[in-house]
mmCIF file of C-alpha atoms and ligand atoms in Angstrom:
data_model
loop_
_atom_site.group_PDB
_atom_site.id
_atom_site.type_symbol
_atom_site.label_atom_id
_atom_site.label_comp_id
_atom_site.label_asym_id
_atom_site.label_seq_id
_atom_site.Cartn_x
_atom_site.Cartn_y
_atom_site.Cartn_z
ATOM 1 C CA MET A 1 -59.963 -47.535 85.546
ATOM 2 C CA PRO A 2 -57.133 -49.184 84.809
ATOM 3 C CA ASP A 3 -56.969 -52.710 87.098
ATOM 4 C CA HIS A 4 -53.673 -52.325 89.802
ATOM 5 C CA SER A 5 -54.783 -55.322 92.402
ATOM 6 C CA ALA A 6 -51.639 -56.713 91.264
ATOM 7 C CA LEU A 7 -49.348 -53.848 91.974
ATOM 8 C CA ARG A 8 -46.944 -54.664 95.623
ATOM 9 C CA VAL A 9 -44.930 -52.056 97.209
ATOM 10 C CA ASP A 10 -41.402 -52.630 98.161
ATOM 11 C CA GLY A 11 -41.003 -54.143 101.195
ATOM 12 C CA ALA A 12 -37.181 -54.474 102.008
ATOM 13 C CA ARG A 13 -36.782 -50.048 100.572
ATOM 14 C CA LEU A 14 -39.711 -49.227 103.165
ATOM 15 C CA TRP A 15 -37.240 -51.012 105.942
ATOM 16 C CA GLN A 16 -34.651 -50.030 104.852
ATOM 17 C CA SER A 17 -35.635 -45.600 104.418
ATOM 18 C CA LEU A 18 -37.033 -46.358 108.503
ATOM 19 C CA MET A 19 -33.805 -47.878 109.395
ATOM 20 C CA GLU A 20 -31.903 -44.638 107.704
ATOM 21 C CA MET A 21 -34.220 -41.957 109.212
ATOM 22 C CA ALA A 22 -33.647 -44.078 112.306
ATOM 23 C CA ARG A 23 -30.057 -43.389 112.510
ATOM 24 C CA ILE A 24 -31.442 -39.551 112.804
ATOM 25 C CA GLY A 25 -31.451 -39.192 116.918
ATOM 26 C CA ALA A 26 -30.681 -42.773 117.136
ATOM 27 C CA THR A 27 -30.016 -43.598 121.408
ATOM 28 C CA ALA A 28 -27.847 -46.128 122.522
ATOM 29 C CA LYS A 29 -30.836 -48.577 123.508
ATOM 30 C CA GLY A 30 -31.453 -49.161 119.434
ATOM 31 C CA GLY A 31 -34.638 -46.165 119.778
ATOM 32 C CA CYS A 32 -34.482 -42.776 118.497
ATOM 33 C CA ASN A 33 -34.698 -38.966 120.038
ATOM 34 C CA ARG A 34 -35.842 -36.656 117.745
ATOM 35 C CA GLN A 35 -37.912 -34.003 119.606
ATOM 36 C CA ALA A 36 -40.174 -31.733 117.500
ATOM 37 C CA LEU A 37 -38.014 -29.026 116.309
ATOM 38 C CA THR A 38 -34.746 -29.409 117.136
ATOM 39 C CA ASP A 39 -31.673 -30.275 114.926
ATOM 40 C CA ALA A 40 -32.273 -34.068 113.989
ATOM 41 C CA ASP A 41 -36.331 -32.693 113.872
ATOM 42 C CA ARG A 42 -34.557 -31.440 110.855
ATOM 43 C CA ASP A 43 -32.602 -33.758 109.243
ATOM 44 C CA GLY A 44 -35.062 -35.731 109.838
ATOM 45 C CA ARG A 45 -37.079 -33.544 107.675
ATOM 46 C CA ASP A 46 -34.362 -32.964 105.016
ATOM 47 C CA LEU A 47 -34.237 -36.389 104.280
ATOM 48 C CA PHE A 48 -37.604 -37.131 103.874
ATOM 49 C CA VAL A 49 -38.136 -33.760 101.627
ATOM 50 C CA GLY A 50 -35.112 -34.997 99.749
ATOM 51 C CA TRP A 51 -36.332 -38.366 99.474
ATOM 52 C CA CYS A 52 -39.783 -36.471 97.635
ATOM 53 C CA GLU A 53 -37.923 -34.493 95.305
ATOM 54 C CA GLN A 54 -36.008 -37.551 93.869
ATOM 55 C CA LEU A 55 -39.523 -38.022 92.885
ATOM 56 C CA GLY A 56 -40.317 -35.724 91.076
ATOM 57 C CA CYS A 57 -42.629 -33.998 93.759
ATOM 58 C CA GLU A 58 -43.610 -31.077 94.282
ATOM 59 C CA VAL A 59 -42.975 -30.238 98.161
ATOM 60 C CA SER A 60 -44.471 -27.603 100.432
ATOM 61 C CA VAL A 61 -44.278 -26.483 103.866
ATOM 62 C CA ASP A 62 -47.289 -24.171 105.981
ATOM 63 C CA ALA A 63 -46.900 -21.998 108.174
ATOM 64 C CA ILE A 64 -46.498 -24.067 111.364
ATOM 65 C CA GLY A 65 -43.872 -26.764 109.718
ATOM 66 C CA ASN A 66 -46.175 -29.406 108.607
ATOM 67 C CA ILE A 67 -44.993 -31.173 104.899
ATOM 68 C CA PHE A 68 -46.449 -31.758 101.785
ATOM 69 C CA ALA A 69 -45.417 -33.641 99.317
ATOM 70 C CA ARG A 70 -47.363 -33.662 95.865
ATOM 71 C CA ARG A 71 -47.370 -35.954 92.778
ATOM 72 C CA ALA A 72 -49.643 -34.288 90.507
ATOM 73 C CA GLY A 73 -52.557 -36.355 88.776
ATOM 74 C CA ARG A 74 -55.013 -36.374 85.803
ATOM 75 C CA ASP A 75 -56.208 -34.482 86.826
ATOM 76 C CA ASP A 76 -54.568 -31.700 89.103
ATOM 77 C CA SER A 77 -57.600 -29.900 90.665
ATOM 78 C CA LEU A 78 -59.000 -32.522 92.019
ATOM 79 C CA ALA A 79 -58.978 -33.264 95.149
ATOM 80 C CA PRO A 80 -55.764 -34.527 96.639
ATOM 81 C CA VAL A 81 -55.677 -38.434 98.212
ATOM 82 C CA LEU A 82 -53.413 -37.514 101.247
ATOM 83 C CA ALA A 83 -51.030 -40.489 103.660
ATOM 84 C CA GLY A 84 -49.365 -38.772 106.591
ATOM 85 C CA SER A 85 -48.411 -38.887 110.054
ATOM 86 C CA HIS A 86 -45.121 -37.534 111.789
ATOM 87 C CA LEU A 87 -41.917 -37.868 112.031
ATOM 88 C CA ASP A 88 -41.226 -36.515 115.987
ATOM 89 C CA THR A 89 -40.539 -39.280 118.063
ATOM 90 C CA GLN A 90 -40.967 -38.718 122.159
ATOM 91 C CA PRO A 91 -36.909 -38.756 124.179
ATOM 92 C CA THR A 92 -37.189 -42.102 124.737
ATOM 93 C CA GLY A 93 -39.226 -42.694 121.615
ATOM 94 C CA GLY A 94 -38.462 -45.596 118.776
ATOM 95 C CA LYS A 95 -37.883 -46.541 115.101
ATOM 96 C CA PHE A 96 -41.985 -46.856 113.959
ATOM 97 C CA ASP A 97 -44.284 -44.538 115.922
ATOM 98 C CA GLY A 98 -45.463 -42.074 113.791
ATOM 99 C CA VAL A 99 -41.950 -42.871 110.937
ATOM 100 C CA TYR A 100 -43.495 -45.695 109.893
ATOM 101 C CA GLY A 101 -47.195 -43.764 108.377
ATOM 102 C CA VAL A 102 -44.683 -41.184 106.311
ATOM 103 C CA LEU A 103 -42.448 -43.599 104.711
ATOM 104 C CA ALA A 104 -45.157 -45.467 103.928
ATOM 105 C CA GLY A 105 -46.994 -43.088 102.515
ATOM 106 C CA LEU A 106 -43.536 -42.521 100.751
ATOM 107 C CA GLU A 107 -43.727 -45.679 99.242
ATOM 108 C CA VAL A 108 -47.047 -45.532 98.327
ATOM 109 C CA LEU A 109 -45.323 -42.489 95.555
ATOM 110 C CA ARG A 110 -42.406 -45.084 95.383
ATOM 111 C CA THR A 111 -44.537 -47.744 93.679
ATOM 112 C CA LEU A 112 -46.834 -45.891 92.401
ATOM 113 C CA HIS A 113 -43.813 -43.858 90.260
ATOM 114 C CA ASP A 114 -41.265 -46.768 89.386
ATOM 115 C CA ALA A 115 -45.204 -48.989 87.915
ATOM 116 C CA GLY A 116 -45.696 -45.288 86.333
ATOM 117 C CA ILE A 117 -48.715 -45.045 87.458
ATOM 118 C CA GLN A 118 -50.295 -42.001 87.098
ATOM 119 C CA THR A 119 -53.477 -41.509 88.974
ATOM 120 C CA GLU A 120 -56.501 -39.594 88.105
ATOM 121 C CA ALA A 121 -56.188 -37.680 92.226
ATOM 122 C CA PRO A 122 -52.852 -35.684 93.414
ATOM 123 C CA PHE A 123 -51.507 -38.243 95.846
ATOM 124 C CA GLU A 124 -50.033 -36.361 98.964
ATOM 125 C CA VAL A 125 -48.196 -37.414 102.030
ATOM 126 C CA ALA A 126 -47.738 -35.812 105.244
ATOM 127 C CA VAL A 127 -45.341 -34.018 108.356
ATOM 128 C CA TRP A 128 -47.713 -32.487 110.950
ATOM 129 C CA THR A 129 -45.693 -30.534 112.754
ATOM 130 C CA ASN A 130 -45.186 -32.239 117.194
ATOM 131 C CA GLU A 131 -47.627 -34.652 116.988
ATOM 132 C CA GLU A 132 -45.981 -36.414 120.398
ATOM 133 C CA GLY A 133 -46.284 -33.062 122.648
ATOM 134 C CA SER A 134 -43.119 -34.298 124.026
ATOM 135 C CA ARG A 135 -41.108 -31.022 123.623
ATOM 136 C CA PHE A 136 -44.301 -28.476 123.220
ATOM 137 C CA ASN A 137 -47.141 -29.229 124.724
ATOM 138 C CA PRO A 138 -50.133 -30.544 123.830
ATOM 139 C CA ALA A 139 -49.595 -33.697 121.633
ATOM 140 C CA MET A 140 -50.257 -33.047 117.910
ATOM 141 C CA ILE A 141 -50.508 -29.157 117.613
ATOM 142 C CA GLY A 142 -49.639 -29.614 113.451
ATOM 143 C CA SER A 143 -52.268 -30.909 112.709
ATOM 144 C CA GLY A 144 -54.421 -29.031 115.103
ATOM 145 C CA VAL A 145 -53.603 -25.720 113.581
ATOM 146 C CA TRP A 146 -54.458 -26.878 110.149
ATOM 147 C CA SER A 147 -57.728 -28.289 111.315
ATOM 148 C CA GLY A 148 -58.711 -25.297 112.491
ATOM 149 C CA VAL A 149 -59.389 -26.818 116.679
ATOM 150 C CA MET A 150 -56.267 -24.552 117.572
ATOM 151 C CA ASP A 151 -54.656 -21.517 117.239
ATOM 152 C CA ILE A 152 -51.857 -20.713 115.211
ATOM 153 C CA HIS A 153 -50.570 -17.614 117.940
ATOM 154 C CA THR A 154 -51.306 -19.332 120.424
ATOM 155 C CA ALA A 155 -49.614 -22.254 118.784
ATOM 156 C CA TYR A 156 -46.055 -20.302 118.169
ATOM 157 C CA ASP A 157 -46.034 -18.854 121.828
ATOM 158 C CA THR A 158 -45.997 -22.212 123.048
ATOM 159 C CA ALA A 159 -42.617 -22.933 124.936
ATOM 160 C CA ASP A 160 -40.236 -25.857 125.755
ATOM 161 C CA LYS A 161 -38.569 -26.393 129.303
ATOM 162 C CA ALA A 162 -36.157 -23.933 128.058
ATOM 163 C CA GLY A 163 -37.889 -21.320 127.237
ATOM 164 C CA LYS A 164 -38.179 -21.959 123.177
ATOM 165 C CA THR A 165 -40.935 -21.257 121.941
ATOM 166 C CA MET A 166 -42.694 -23.042 118.385
ATOM 167 C CA GLY A 167 -42.668 -19.974 116.132
ATOM 168 C CA ASP A 168 -38.535 -19.069 117.251
ATOM 169 C CA GLU A 169 -37.963 -22.091 116.776
ATOM 170 C CA LEU A 170 -39.480 -23.085 113.400
ATOM 171 C CA GLU A 171 -38.000 -20.358 112.139
ATOM 172 C CA ARG A 172 -34.994 -21.593 113.372
ATOM 173 C CA ILE A 173 -34.777 -24.529 111.637
ATOM 174 C CA GLY A 174 -36.214 -23.241 108.523
ATOM 175 C CA TYR A 175 -39.367 -24.684 108.257
ATOM 176 C CA ARG A 176 -42.173 -22.230 109.419
ATOM 177 C CA GLY A 177 -43.458 -22.613 105.918
ATOM 178 C CA ASP A 178 -44.716 -19.688 103.200
ATOM 179 C CA ILE A 179 -48.288 -21.208 103.128
ATOM 180 C CA PRO A 180 -51.537 -21.214 105.594
ATOM 181 C CA ALA A 181 -51.766 -24.177 107.985
ATOM 182 C CA THR A 182 -55.440 -23.674 107.464
ATOM 183 C CA ALA A 183 -57.357 -27.327 105.928
ATOM 184 C CA ARG A 184 -57.998 -27.872 102.301
ATOM 185 C CA PRO A 185 -60.300 -30.343 100.602
ATOM 186 C CA LEU A 186 -59.052 -33.553 101.295
ATOM 187 C CA GLU A 187 -60.689 -37.151 98.702
ATOM 188 C CA ALA A 188 -59.647 -38.776 101.598
ATOM 189 C CA ALA A 189 -56.470 -38.763 104.534
ATOM 190 C CA PHE A 190 -55.570 -42.011 105.835
ATOM 191 C CA GLU A 191 -52.837 -42.344 108.301
ATOM 192 C CA VAL A 192 -51.281 -46.146 109.037
ATOM 193 C CA HIS A 193 -49.871 -46.347 112.513
ATOM 194 C CA ILE A 194 -48.385 -49.690 114.982
ATOM 195 C CA GLU A 195 -51.315 -50.494 117.129
ATOM 196 C CA GLN A 196 -48.614 -49.703 120.245
ATOM 197 C CA GLY A 197 -51.087 -51.721 122.159
ATOM 198 C CA PRO A 198 -51.385 -56.266 122.095
ATOM 199 C CA ILE A 199 -54.193 -57.095 121.086
ATOM 200 C CA LEU A 200 -53.621 -57.404 117.122
ATOM 201 C CA GLU A 201 -50.639 -59.651 118.203
ATOM 202 C CA ARG A 202 -52.300 -61.089 120.957
ATOM 203 C CA GLU A 203 -55.496 -62.136 118.460
ATOM 204 C CA ARG A 204 -52.475 -63.103 115.473
ATOM 205 C CA ARG A 205 -54.163 -60.953 112.607
ATOM 206 C CA GLN A 206 -51.763 -58.265 110.596
ATOM 207 C CA ILE A 207 -53.708 -55.817 109.703
ATOM 208 C CA GLY A 208 -55.917 -53.391 112.080
ATOM 209 C CA VAL A 209 -58.861 -51.558 110.607
ATOM 210 C CA LEU A 210 -59.856 -48.724 112.552
ATOM 211 C CA SER A 211 -63.424 -47.351 112.626
ATOM 212 C CA GLY A 212 -62.051 -44.868 114.953
ATOM 213 C CA ILE A 213 -60.949 -43.364 118.047
ATOM 214 C CA GLN A 214 -61.479 -43.763 121.162
ATOM 215 C CA GLY A 215 -63.250 -40.809 123.502
ATOM 216 C CA LEU A 216 -62.336 -40.213 126.800
ATOM 217 C CA ARG A 217 -62.582 -38.182 129.670
ATOM 218 C CA TRP A 218 -60.345 -36.114 132.200
ATOM 219 C CA TYR A 219 -61.140 -35.422 136.194
ATOM 220 C CA ASP A 220 -59.423 -34.149 138.296
ATOM 221 C CA LEU A 221 -61.359 -35.394 141.791
ATOM 222 C CA VAL A 222 -61.124 -33.512 144.655
ATOM 223 C CA ILE A 223 -61.700 -35.161 148.161
ATOM 224 C CA ASP A 224 -61.771 -32.845 151.615
ATOM 225 C CA GLY A 225 -61.118 -33.477 154.911
ATOM 226 C CA ASP A 226 -59.779 -32.875 158.197
ATOM 227 C CA ALA A 227 -55.785 -33.865 158.598
ATOM 228 C CA CYS A 228 -55.356 -35.334 161.795
ATOM 229 C CA HIS A 229 -52.452 -37.463 163.644
ATOM 230 C CA ALA A 230 -52.339 -40.696 162.332
ATOM 231 C CA GLY A 231 -51.376 -42.260 165.602
ATOM 232 C CA PRO A 232 -53.604 -40.970 168.692
ATOM 233 C CA THR A 233 -57.049 -40.657 166.057
ATOM 234 C CA PRO A 234 -58.791 -43.518 165.985
ATOM 235 C CA MET A 235 -60.380 -44.556 162.916
ATOM 236 C CA GLU A 236 -63.791 -44.290 163.382
ATOM 237 C CA ALA A 237 -63.351 -40.258 164.852
ATOM 238 C CA ARG A 238 -61.946 -39.009 161.384
ATOM 239 C CA ARG A 239 -62.653 -37.815 157.879
ATOM 240 C CA ASP A 240 -60.109 -39.134 155.441
ATOM 241 C CA PRO A 241 -60.272 -38.457 152.057
ATOM 242 C CA PHE A 242 -58.397 -42.367 151.557
ATOM 243 C CA MET A 243 -61.908 -44.373 152.521
ATOM 244 C CA ALA A 244 -63.714 -42.704 150.261
ATOM 245 C CA ALA A 245 -61.196 -42.789 147.214
ATOM 246 C CA ALA A 246 -60.239 -46.517 147.831
ATOM 247 C CA PRO A 247 -63.697 -47.885 146.655
ATOM 248 C CA ILE A 248 -64.374 -45.195 144.485
ATOM 249 C CA ILE A 249 -61.463 -46.370 141.814
ATOM 250 C CA GLU A 250 -62.503 -49.795 142.944
ATOM 251 C CA GLY A 251 -65.732 -48.603 141.387
ATOM 252 C CA CYS A 252 -64.097 -47.185 138.122
ATOM 253 C CA TYR A 253 -62.753 -50.627 137.486
ATOM 254 C CA ARG A 254 -65.812 -52.601 137.830
ATOM 255 C CA LEU A 255 -66.715 -50.426 135.742
ATOM 256 C CA ALA A 256 -64.099 -50.602 132.666
ATOM 257 C CA ALA A 257 -64.658 -54.939 133.267
ATOM 258 C CA ALA A 258 -68.050 -53.887 132.701
ATOM 259 C CA TYR A 259 -67.710 -52.458 129.926
ATOM 260 C CA SER A 260 -64.735 -54.671 128.653
ATOM 261 C CA PRO A 261 -63.176 -55.135 126.194
ATOM 262 C CA TRP A 262 -62.669 -51.230 125.525
ATOM 263 C CA GLY A 263 -63.534 -49.693 128.658
ATOM 264 C CA ARG A 264 -60.874 -47.939 130.472
ATOM 265 C CA ALA A 265 -60.544 -46.667 134.213
ATOM 266 C CA THR A 266 -56.289 -45.128 135.169
ATOM 267 C CA PHE A 267 -55.428 -42.988 138.368
ATOM 268 C CA GLY A 268 -52.262 -41.399 136.808
ATOM 269 C CA ASP A 269 -51.642 -39.400 139.732
ATOM 270 C CA ILE A 270 -52.566 -39.322 143.137
ATOM 271 C CA ARG A 271 -51.877 -35.778 145.269
ATOM 272 C CA ALA A 272 -51.769 -35.789 149.084
ATOM 273 C CA GLU A 273 -52.387 -32.236 150.751
ATOM 274 C CA PRO A 274 -50.338 -31.868 152.972
ATOM 275 C CA GLY A 275 -48.752 -35.019 152.407
ATOM 276 C CA SER A 276 -46.974 -36.230 155.490
ATOM 277 C CA ARG A 277 -46.325 -39.889 156.589
ATOM 278 C CA ASN A 278 -47.582 -39.516 159.540
ATOM 279 C CA THR A 279 -51.645 -37.678 159.226
ATOM 280 C CA VAL A 280 -54.067 -38.342 157.946
ATOM 281 C CA PRO A 281 -54.125 -35.275 154.205
ATOM 282 C CA GLU A 282 -56.514 -33.111 154.372
ATOM 283 C CA ARG A 283 -56.941 -32.703 150.852
ATOM 284 C CA LEU A 284 -56.515 -35.650 148.169
ATOM 285 C CA VAL A 285 -56.423 -34.949 144.101
ATOM 286 C CA VAL A 286 -56.902 -38.248 141.868
ATOM 287 C CA ASN A 287 -56.524 -37.992 138.205
ATOM 288 C CA VAL A 288 -58.460 -40.485 136.540
ATOM 289 C CA ASP A 289 -58.789 -41.386 132.859
ATOM 290 C CA LEU A 290 -62.072 -42.790 131.866
ATOM 291 C CA ARG A 291 -62.463 -44.113 127.382
ATOM 292 C CA HIS A 292 -64.805 -45.653 125.912
ATOM 293 C CA PRO A 293 -64.331 -46.080 122.217
ATOM 294 C CA ASP A 294 -68.661 -45.956 121.910
ATOM 295 C CA ALA A 295 -70.140 -42.127 122.603
ATOM 296 C CA ALA A 296 -72.940 -43.431 125.250
ATOM 297 C CA VAL A 297 -71.843 -45.931 126.982
ATOM 298 C CA LEU A 298 -68.441 -43.549 127.643
ATOM 299 C CA ASP A 299 -71.584 -41.063 128.594
ATOM 300 C CA GLN A 300 -72.787 -43.999 130.933
ATOM 301 C CA MET A 301 -69.500 -44.395 132.688
ATOM 302 C CA ASP A 302 -68.847 -40.336 133.565
ATOM 303 C CA ARG A 303 -72.717 -40.881 135.947
ATOM 304 C CA GLU A 304 -71.807 -43.729 136.852
ATOM 305 C CA PHE A 305 -68.330 -42.568 137.798
ATOM 306 C CA ARG A 306 -70.399 -39.387 139.592
ATOM 307 C CA LEU A 307 -72.458 -41.488 141.541
ATOM 308 C CA LEU A 308 -70.255 -42.925 142.624
ATOM 309 C CA ALA A 309 -67.804 -40.007 144.073
ATOM 310 C CA ALA A 310 -71.009 -38.958 145.491
ATOM 311 C CA GLU A 311 -71.702 -42.362 147.209
ATOM 312 C CA HIS A 312 -68.147 -43.217 149.398
ATOM 313 C CA CYS A 313 -67.573 -39.546 150.066
ATOM 314 C CA GLU A 314 -70.993 -39.055 152.241
ATOM 315 C CA ARG A 315 -70.828 -42.464 153.684
ATOM 316 C CA TYR A 316 -67.587 -40.582 155.080
ATOM 317 C CA GLY A 317 -69.228 -36.945 155.718
ATOM 318 C CA LEU A 318 -66.698 -36.449 153.076
ATOM 319 C CA ASP A 319 -66.869 -32.822 151.065
ATOM 320 C CA PHE A 320 -65.954 -33.580 146.944
ATOM 321 C CA GLU A 321 -65.842 -32.168 143.499
ATOM 322 C CA VAL A 322 -65.154 -33.674 140.366
ATOM 323 C CA ASN A 323 -63.495 -31.142 138.406
ATOM 324 C CA GLU A 324 -64.136 -32.141 134.411
ATOM 325 C CA ILE A 325 -60.721 -31.127 132.693
ATOM 326 C CA TRP A 326 -61.533 -32.680 129.198
ATOM 327 C CA HIS A 327 -63.464 -34.846 127.151
ATOM 328 C CA MET A 328 -62.350 -35.544 123.980
ATOM 329 C CA PRO A 329 -64.902 -36.970 122.138
ATOM 330 C CA VAL A 330 -65.419 -40.158 120.396
ATOM 331 C CA THR A 331 -64.364 -40.168 116.814
ATOM 332 C CA ARG A 332 -65.734 -41.982 114.039
ATOM 333 C CA PHE A 333 -63.883 -42.485 110.610
ATOM 334 C CA ALA A 334 -65.803 -41.940 107.354
ATOM 335 C CA PRO A 335 -67.780 -44.885 106.087
ATOM 336 C CA GLN A 336 -65.965 -44.952 102.853
ATOM 337 C CA CYS A 337 -62.698 -44.916 104.731
ATOM 338 C CA VAL A 338 -63.215 -47.623 106.617
ATOM 339 C CA ALA A 339 -64.256 -49.565 103.688
ATOM 340 C CA ALA A 340 -61.301 -48.770 101.641
ATOM 341 C CA VAL A 341 -59.106 -50.547 104.226
ATOM 342 C CA GLN A 342 -61.192 -52.892 104.557
ATOM 343 C CA GLY A 343 -61.939 -53.131 101.244
ATOM 344 C CA ALA A 344 -57.891 -53.688 100.535
ATOM 345 C CA THR A 345 -56.852 -55.492 102.628
ATOM 346 C CA ASP A 346 -60.020 -58.144 101.994
ATOM 347 C CA MET A 347 -58.384 -57.864 98.521
ATOM 348 C CA LEU A 348 -55.269 -58.169 99.391
ATOM 349 C CA GLY A 349 -55.765 -61.773 102.298
ATOM 350 C CA TYR A 350 -54.482 -60.738 104.908
ATOM 351 C CA SER A 351 -55.757 -61.592 108.134
ATOM 352 C CA ASN A 352 -57.566 -58.560 109.653
ATOM 353 C CA MET A 353 -59.700 -57.145 112.112
ATOM 354 C CA GLN A 354 -61.595 -53.692 113.230
ATOM 355 C CA MET A 355 -60.652 -52.406 115.675
ATOM 356 C CA VAL A 356 -60.169 -48.552 117.441
ATOM 357 C CA SER A 357 -57.268 -46.689 118.842
ATOM 358 C CA GLY A 358 -56.749 -46.293 121.974
ATOM 359 C CA ALA A 359 -53.974 -43.621 121.721
ATOM 360 C CA GLY A 360 -54.101 -39.792 119.786
ATOM 361 C CA HIS A 361 -53.158 -39.649 116.600
ATOM 362 C CA ASP A 362 -53.428 -36.716 114.275
ATOM 363 C CA SER A 363 -56.187 -38.826 112.318
ATOM 364 C CA LEU A 364 -58.108 -37.270 115.432
ATOM 365 C CA TYR A 365 -57.865 -33.789 114.354
ATOM 366 C CA ILE A 366 -57.776 -34.929 110.176
ATOM 367 C CA ALA A 367 -61.271 -36.765 110.601
ATOM 368 C CA SER A 368 -63.131 -33.319 111.423
ATOM 369 C CA VAL A 369 -62.260 -31.352 108.454
ATOM 370 C CA ALA A 370 -61.523 -34.166 106.209
ATOM 371 C CA PRO A 371 -62.990 -38.245 104.788
ATOM 372 C CA THR A 372 -60.220 -39.705 107.080
ATOM 373 C CA GLY A 373 -59.191 -43.483 107.843
ATOM 374 C CA MET A 374 -56.967 -45.222 110.091
ATOM 375 C CA ILE A 375 -54.798 -48.963 109.400
ATOM 376 C CA PHE A 376 -53.176 -50.552 112.343
ATOM 377 C CA VAL A 377 -49.785 -52.681 113.013
ATOM 378 C CA PRO A 378 -48.773 -55.117 115.187
ATOM 379 C CA CYS A 379 -45.703 -54.115 117.397
ATOM 380 C CA GLU A 380 -43.868 -56.231 119.462
ATOM 381 C CA ASN A 381 -44.944 -57.262 122.479
ATOM 382 C CA GLY A 382 -47.841 -53.940 122.342
ATOM 383 C CA ILE A 383 -44.467 -51.560 123.189
ATOM 384 C CA SER A 384 -44.644 -48.114 122.210
ATOM 385 C CA HIS A 385 -43.049 -44.397 123.464
ATOM 386 C CA ASN A 386 -39.814 -46.685 124.191
ATOM 387 C CA GLU A 387 -36.222 -47.511 122.664
ATOM 388 C CA ILE A 388 -36.672 -51.152 122.393
ATOM 389 C CA GLU A 389 -40.242 -50.257 119.965
ATOM 390 C CA ASN A 390 -40.126 -53.181 117.717
ATOM 391 C CA ALA A 391 -41.850 -54.839 114.502
ATOM 392 C CA GLU A 392 -41.723 -57.090 111.913
ATOM 393 C CA PRO A 393 -40.948 -56.528 108.078
ATOM 394 C CA ALA A 394 -43.366 -57.977 106.934
ATOM 395 C CA ASP A 395 -45.860 -56.332 108.478
ATOM 396 C CA LEU A 396 -44.950 -53.402 107.833
ATOM 397 C CA GLU A 397 -44.936 -54.249 104.531
ATOM 398 C CA ALA A 398 -48.559 -55.589 104.698
ATOM 399 C CA GLY A 399 -49.698 -51.970 106.098
ATOM 400 C CA CYS A 400 -47.714 -50.347 103.881
ATOM 401 C CA ASN A 401 -49.926 -51.959 100.840
ATOM 402 C CA VAL A 402 -53.268 -52.109 102.614
ATOM 403 C CA LEU A 403 -52.464 -48.050 102.182
ATOM 404 C CA LEU A 404 -51.560 -48.391 98.792
ATOM 405 C CA HIS A 405 -55.436 -50.287 97.646
ATOM 406 C CA ALA A 406 -56.770 -47.924 100.048
ATOM 407 C CA MET A 407 -56.017 -45.040 99.002
ATOM 408 C CA LEU A 408 -56.073 -46.042 94.541
ATOM 409 C CA ALA A 409 -59.566 -47.355 96.572
ATOM 410 C CA MET A 410 -60.547 -43.519 97.154
ATOM 411 C CA ASP A 411 -58.596 -42.412 93.830
ATOM 412 C CA ARG A 412 -61.878 -40.563 91.707
ATOM 413 C CA HIS A 413 -64.039 -43.592 93.434
ATOM 414 C CA ASP A 414 -67.372 -41.262 92.771
ATOM 415 C CA ALA A 415 -66.697 -40.612 89.160
ATOM 416 C CA ALA A 416 -67.152 -42.265 86.780
ATOM 417 C CA ALA A 417 -65.619 -45.377 85.811
HETATM 418 ZN ZN1 LIG B 501 -47.681 -41.686 116.800
#
């Protein structure tokens, strides 16, 4: 195999492409609003497709609008090595979330093109449809359908707030493609992404080598008591759901701390019924979100949370239910892909650390059907899903170089040299 270790991407060109894409759907505060299957999303897709065609790539679109740009390999029958992410954004999103992973993939193809390198396997860049889930719920529909986790007809019928369906909007913007949205063999799939959290910046590391994605469990904790007047009713005479909820929440924070640094406990919404200032609620519905990257620890957190709920509700004579509404299992990336990312990072001499992703990504679904790996780079103050989202050009360039060399490492990595 030829030695490509001196090969580097063009960081300035990558930055320029990111800034050019950011003009589509640009917001007044410097962010982007390029929600899935809007006119802006179509324009962004068209720009990407045009760039790929300039390189001589073959571009195909599948039935859920996922785009695949393919650069032929010496042996085109081999399973491709793929880089992918998403071009859609939040309504008040940034310039880098998702877009970086797509355009870094493009920069890898451009670098190979300029250097006249023909890989053994085809190299592809994928754009997954509707990763954000802000216009069409849930998130990660394109990669979910492709991986067989979601049903395409359900996806087509998914409507936005105005009642427009995904199927019709795909058709309208010209991205309801003709190839089936089903997984095919991949040698490896990589996704480079901004961290969307503060850890790399805090630890002063340029590259995060991801071993997997955190698992999560979502619950509605429902506690029933008795409504009564806030004034005349003595405290000891009440069946007040909040009296149990307070120590349960406190206990969950202690749980997250006990399993730090990766344990998480979040209470995003609490609804009191009937919801009146001077009435003790008769019912409380608490949204609970528990996360940990180790499946055994997440199971342990689940058990301890249920014990906490039982202990404190019984103490105050309250009825309760723990309704688990979603369990996203822990994702572990393929060892050969993690090794390829680590090897590339070490070869390039970048400071780095192994970590897990706290957020979901397309790679979560791709990992269920293909060997997958992810690379993180820092973002300013860990801020994302915000128009002020920002990243250093040097970090973006470093992540792209890691992507390039991880992909090259997986190019017929098991073939005899
Ligand atoms: Zn993203």
